[in-house]
Amino acid sequence: MSERRTYTVTGMTCEHCVMSVTEEITALDGVTDVAVDLPTGAVTVTSDGPLDAAQVEAAVEEAGYTLAG
């Protein structure tokens, strides 16, 4: 069953930021889609099943950004 969660990422300022975050999250097992709204920092992740929030946070940090909250 597909699952969708939205996270808020801080520090993104341009399309390169969006590409970096998208690339890192897409590399996680089970991720099928990543949609980033640059003005709000909202990152919606669709996956085959539940994702560990710590994995998503690590991927965002690997891209050089942080999760809010």
N, CA and C atoms as an extended XYZ file, in Angstrom:
207
Properties=species:S:1:pos:R:3:atomname:S:1:resname:S:1:resid:I:1 pbc="F F F"
N         0.830       -1.178        0.000 N   MET     1
C         0.000        0.000        0.000 CA  MET     1
C         0.879        1.248        0.000 C   MET     1
N         0.551        2.177       -0.852 N   SER     2
C         1.321        3.405       -0.988 CA  SER     2
C         1.087        4.313        0.227 C   SER     2
N         2.148        4.970        0.644 N   GLU     3
C         2.068        5.875        1.782 CA  GLU     3
C         2.675        7.217        1.408 C   GLU     3
N         2.064        8.303        1.883 N   ARG     4
C         2.557        9.647        1.557 CA  ARG     4
C         2.705       10.446        2.848 C   ARG     4
N         3.878       11.076        3.003 N   ARG     5
C         4.137       11.938        4.161 CA  ARG     5
C         4.785       13.219        3.681 C   ARG     5
N         4.477       14.303        4.373 N   THR     6
C         5.059       15.597        4.030 CA  THR     6
C         5.953       16.063        5.170 C   THR     6
N         7.138       16.497        4.799 N   TYR     7
C         8.129       17.013        5.745 CA  TYR     7
C         8.430       18.455        5.379 C   TYR     7
N         8.960       19.223        6.332 N   THR     8
C         9.401       20.579        6.037 CA  THR     8
C        10.920       20.605        6.127 C   THR     8
N        11.549       21.044        5.041 N   VAL     9
C        13.003       21.114        4.964 CA  VAL     9
C        13.416       22.575        4.966 C   VAL     9
N        14.369       22.924        5.827 N   THR    10
C        14.840       24.303        5.896 CA  THR    10
C        16.187       24.437        5.197 C   THR    10
N        16.426       25.626        4.662 N   GLY    11
C        17.713       25.931        4.047 CA  GLY    11
C        17.726       25.866        2.532 C   GLY    11
N        16.657       25.380        1.905 N   MET    12
C        16.629       25.311        0.433 CA  MET    12
C        16.315       26.697       -0.133 C   MET    12
N        17.121       27.110       -1.112 N   THR    13
C        16.918       28.448       -1.686 CA  THR    13
C        16.813       28.461       -3.203 C   THR    13
N        17.103       27.334       -3.860 N   CYS    14
C        17.122       27.340       -5.325 CA  CYS    14
C        16.801       25.957       -5.892 C   CYS    14
N        16.736       25.870       -7.207 N   GLU    15
C        16.439       24.593       -7.854 CA  GLU    15
C        17.526       23.545       -7.609 C   GLU    15
N        18.760       23.971       -7.444 N   HIS    16
C        19.838       23.020       -7.134 CA  HIS    16
C        19.566       22.358       -5.782 C   HIS    16
N        19.084       23.145       -4.822 N   CYS    17
C        18.725       22.608       -3.507 CA  CYS    17
C        17.647       21.538       -3.663 C   CYS    17
N        16.639       21.857       -4.451 N   VAL    18
C        15.531       20.927       -4.695 CA  VAL    18
C        16.054       19.631       -5.301 C   VAL    18
N        16.927       19.741       -6.283 N   MET    19
C        17.483       18.555       -6.944 CA  MET    19
C        18.288       17.705       -5.956 C   MET    19
N        19.075       18.342       -5.106 N   SER    20
C        19.897       17.608       -4.135 CA  SER    20
C        19.030       16.827       -3.155 C   SER    20
N        18.012       17.487       -2.606 N   VAL    21
C        17.123       16.831       -1.646 CA  VAL    21
C        16.355       15.701       -2.328 C   VAL    21
N        15.835       15.968       -3.529 N   THR    22
C        15.079       14.955       -4.273 CA  THR    22
C        15.942       13.727       -4.547 C   THR    22
N        17.173       13.959       -4.968 N   GLU    23
C        18.087       12.851       -5.296 CA  GLU    23
C        18.364       11.978       -4.072 C   GLU    23
N        18.634       12.603       -2.935 N   GLU    24
C        18.961       11.834       -1.727 CA  GLU    24
C        17.757       11.042       -1.217 C   GLU    24
N        16.579       11.654       -1.207 N   ILE    25
C        15.396       10.948       -0.702 CA  ILE    25
C        14.971        9.849       -1.667 C   ILE    25
N        15.069       10.107       -2.962 N   THR    26
C        14.698        9.100       -3.959 CA  THR    26
C        15.545        7.844       -3.823 C   THR    26
N        16.769        7.986       -3.333 N   ALA    27
C        17.675        6.840       -3.185 CA  ALA    27
C        17.258        5.892       -2.054 C   ALA    27
N        16.351        6.330       -1.176 N   LEU    28
C        15.905        5.461       -0.086 CA  LEU    28
C        15.060        4.313       -0.624 C   LEU    28
N        15.207        3.141       -0.039 N   ASP    29
C        14.425        1.972       -0.439 CA  ASP    29
C        12.942        2.234       -0.274 C   ASP    29
N        12.174        1.931       -1.321 N   GLY    30
C        10.728        2.039       -1.255 CA  GLY    30
C        10.150        3.354       -1.715 C   GLY    30
N        10.998        4.390       -1.876 N   VAL    31
C        10.487        5.701       -2.297 CA  VAL    31
C        10.111        5.639       -3.777 C   VAL    31
N         8.882        6.082       -4.080 N   THR    32
C         8.404        6.052       -5.461 CA  THR    32
C         8.261        7.452       -6.057 C   THR    32
N         8.154        8.481       -5.198 N   ASP    33
C         8.012        9.845       -5.714 CA  ASP    33
C         8.413       10.841       -4.631 C   ASP    33
N         9.020       11.942       -5.070 N   VAL    34
C         9.371       13.036       -4.168 CA  VAL    34
C         8.936       14.334       -4.847 C   VAL    34
N         8.117       15.125       -4.147 N   ALA    35
C         7.672       16.415       -4.682 CA  ALA    35
C         8.095       17.502       -3.704 C   ALA    35
N         8.808       18.513       -4.220 N   VAL    36
C         9.326       19.588       -3.376 CA  VAL    36
C         8.676       20.909       -3.772 C   VAL    36
N         8.169       21.636       -2.761 N   ASP    37
C         7.646       22.982       -2.966 CA  ASP    37
C         8.665       23.947       -2.372 C   ASP    37
N         9.477       24.528       -3.234 N   LEU    38
C        10.592       25.372       -2.781 CA  LEU    38
C        10.152       26.539       -1.893 C   LEU    38
N         9.115       27.316       -2.259 N   PRO    39
C         8.745       28.470       -1.419 CA  PRO    39
C         8.376       28.108        0.020 C   PRO    39
N         7.746       26.958        0.232 N   THR    40
C         7.328       26.587        1.587 CA  THR    40
C         8.282       25.612        2.254 C   THR    40
N         9.128       24.958        1.459 N   GLY    41
C        10.039       23.950        1.998 CA  GLY    41
C         9.367       22.603        2.218 C   GLY    41
N         8.119       22.471        1.750 N   ALA    42
C         7.397       21.207        1.924 CA  ALA    42
C         7.932       20.151        0.965 C   ALA    42
N         8.243       18.983        1.519 N   VAL    43
C         8.724       17.856        0.725 CA  VAL    43
C         7.763       16.694        0.965 C   VAL    43
N         7.045       16.304       -0.087 N   THR    44
C         6.094       15.204        0.022 CA  THR    44
C         6.734       13.949       -0.558 C   THR    44
N         6.804       12.917        0.268 N   VAL    45
C         7.457       11.667       -0.109 CA  VAL    45
C         6.401       10.566       -0.205 C   VAL    45
N         6.352        9.910       -1.370 N   THR    46
C         5.460        8.774       -1.562 CA  THR    46
C         6.323        7.524       -1.597 C   THR    46
N         5.868        6.494       -0.860 N   SER    47
C         6.651        5.264       -0.778 CA  SER    47
C         5.743        4.047       -0.821 C   SER    47
N         6.363        2.886       -1.078 N   ASP    48
C         5.637        1.621       -1.132 CA  ASP    48
C         5.063        1.233        0.222 C   ASP    48
N         5.689        1.697        1.280 N   GLY    49
C         5.258        1.361        2.635 CA  GLY    49
C         5.795        2.394        3.598 C   GLY    49
N         5.659        2.165        4.892 N   PRO    50
C         6.132        3.140        5.880 CA  PRO    50
C         7.639        3.381        5.773 C   PRO    50
N         8.016        4.633        5.899 N   LEU    51
C         9.433        5.005        5.922 CA  LEU    51
C         9.799        5.429        7.330 C   LEU    51
N        11.003        5.120        7.721 N   ASP    52
C        11.513        5.571        9.014 CA  ASP    52
C        11.875        7.052        8.869 C   ASP    52
N        11.286        7.886        9.709 N   ALA    53
C        11.548        9.328        9.639 CA  ALA    53
C        13.041        9.621        9.793 C   ALA    53
N        13.753        8.801       10.560 N   ALA    54
C        15.197        8.989       10.748 CA  ALA    54
C        15.945        8.801        9.429 C   ALA    54
N        15.466        7.879        8.578 N   GLN    55
C        16.098        7.684        7.267 CA  GLN    55
C        15.894        8.915        6.391 C   GLN    55
N        14.690        9.452        6.424 N   VAL    56
C        14.395       10.647        5.630 CA  VAL    56
C        15.240       11.807        6.135 C   VAL    56
N        15.324       11.963        7.446 N   GLU    57
C        16.127       13.037        8.028 CA  GLU    57
C        17.599       12.898        7.634 C   GLU    57
N        18.116       11.675        7.660 N   ALA    58
C        19.508       11.438        7.281 CA  ALA    58
C        19.737       11.783        5.812 C   ALA    58
N        18.782       11.453        4.952 N   ALA    59
C        18.910       11.765        3.531 CA  ALA    59
C        18.916       13.271        3.307 C   ALA    59
N        18.046       13.983        4.019 N   VAL    60
C        17.974       15.441        3.906 CA  VAL    60
C        19.294       16.052        4.387 C   VAL    60
N        19.830       15.546        5.493 N   GLU    61
C        21.095       16.053        6.021 CA  GLU    61
C        22.256       15.746        5.084 C   GLU    61
N        22.206       14.585        4.424 N   GLU    62
C        23.243       14.231        3.454 CA  GLU    62
C        23.255       15.237        2.296 C   GLU    62
N        22.068       15.757        1.969 N   ALA    63
C        21.960       16.764        0.914 CA  ALA    63
C        22.391       18.138        1.403 C   ALA    63
N        22.577       18.289        2.707 N   GLY    64
C        23.061       19.554        3.250 CA  GLY    64
C        21.988       20.434        3.874 C   GLY    64
N        20.834       19.850        4.206 N   TYR    65
C        19.722       20.627        4.756 CA  TYR    65
C        19.203       19.965        6.019 C   TYR    65
N        18.193       20.559        6.654 N   THR    66
C        17.655       19.978        7.876 CA  THR    66
C        16.136       19.925        7.821 C   THR    66
N        15.587       18.948        8.559 N   LEU    67
C        14.139       18.869        8.705 CA  LEU    67
C        13.729       19.825        9.823 C   LEU    67
N        12.647       20.546        9.606 N   ALA    68
C        12.105       21.423       10.646 CA  ALA    68
C        11.244       20.595       11.579 C   ALA    68
N        11.259       20.939       12.851 N   GLY    69
C        10.395       20.263       13.820 CA  GLY    69
C        10.924       18.923       14.129 C   GLY    69
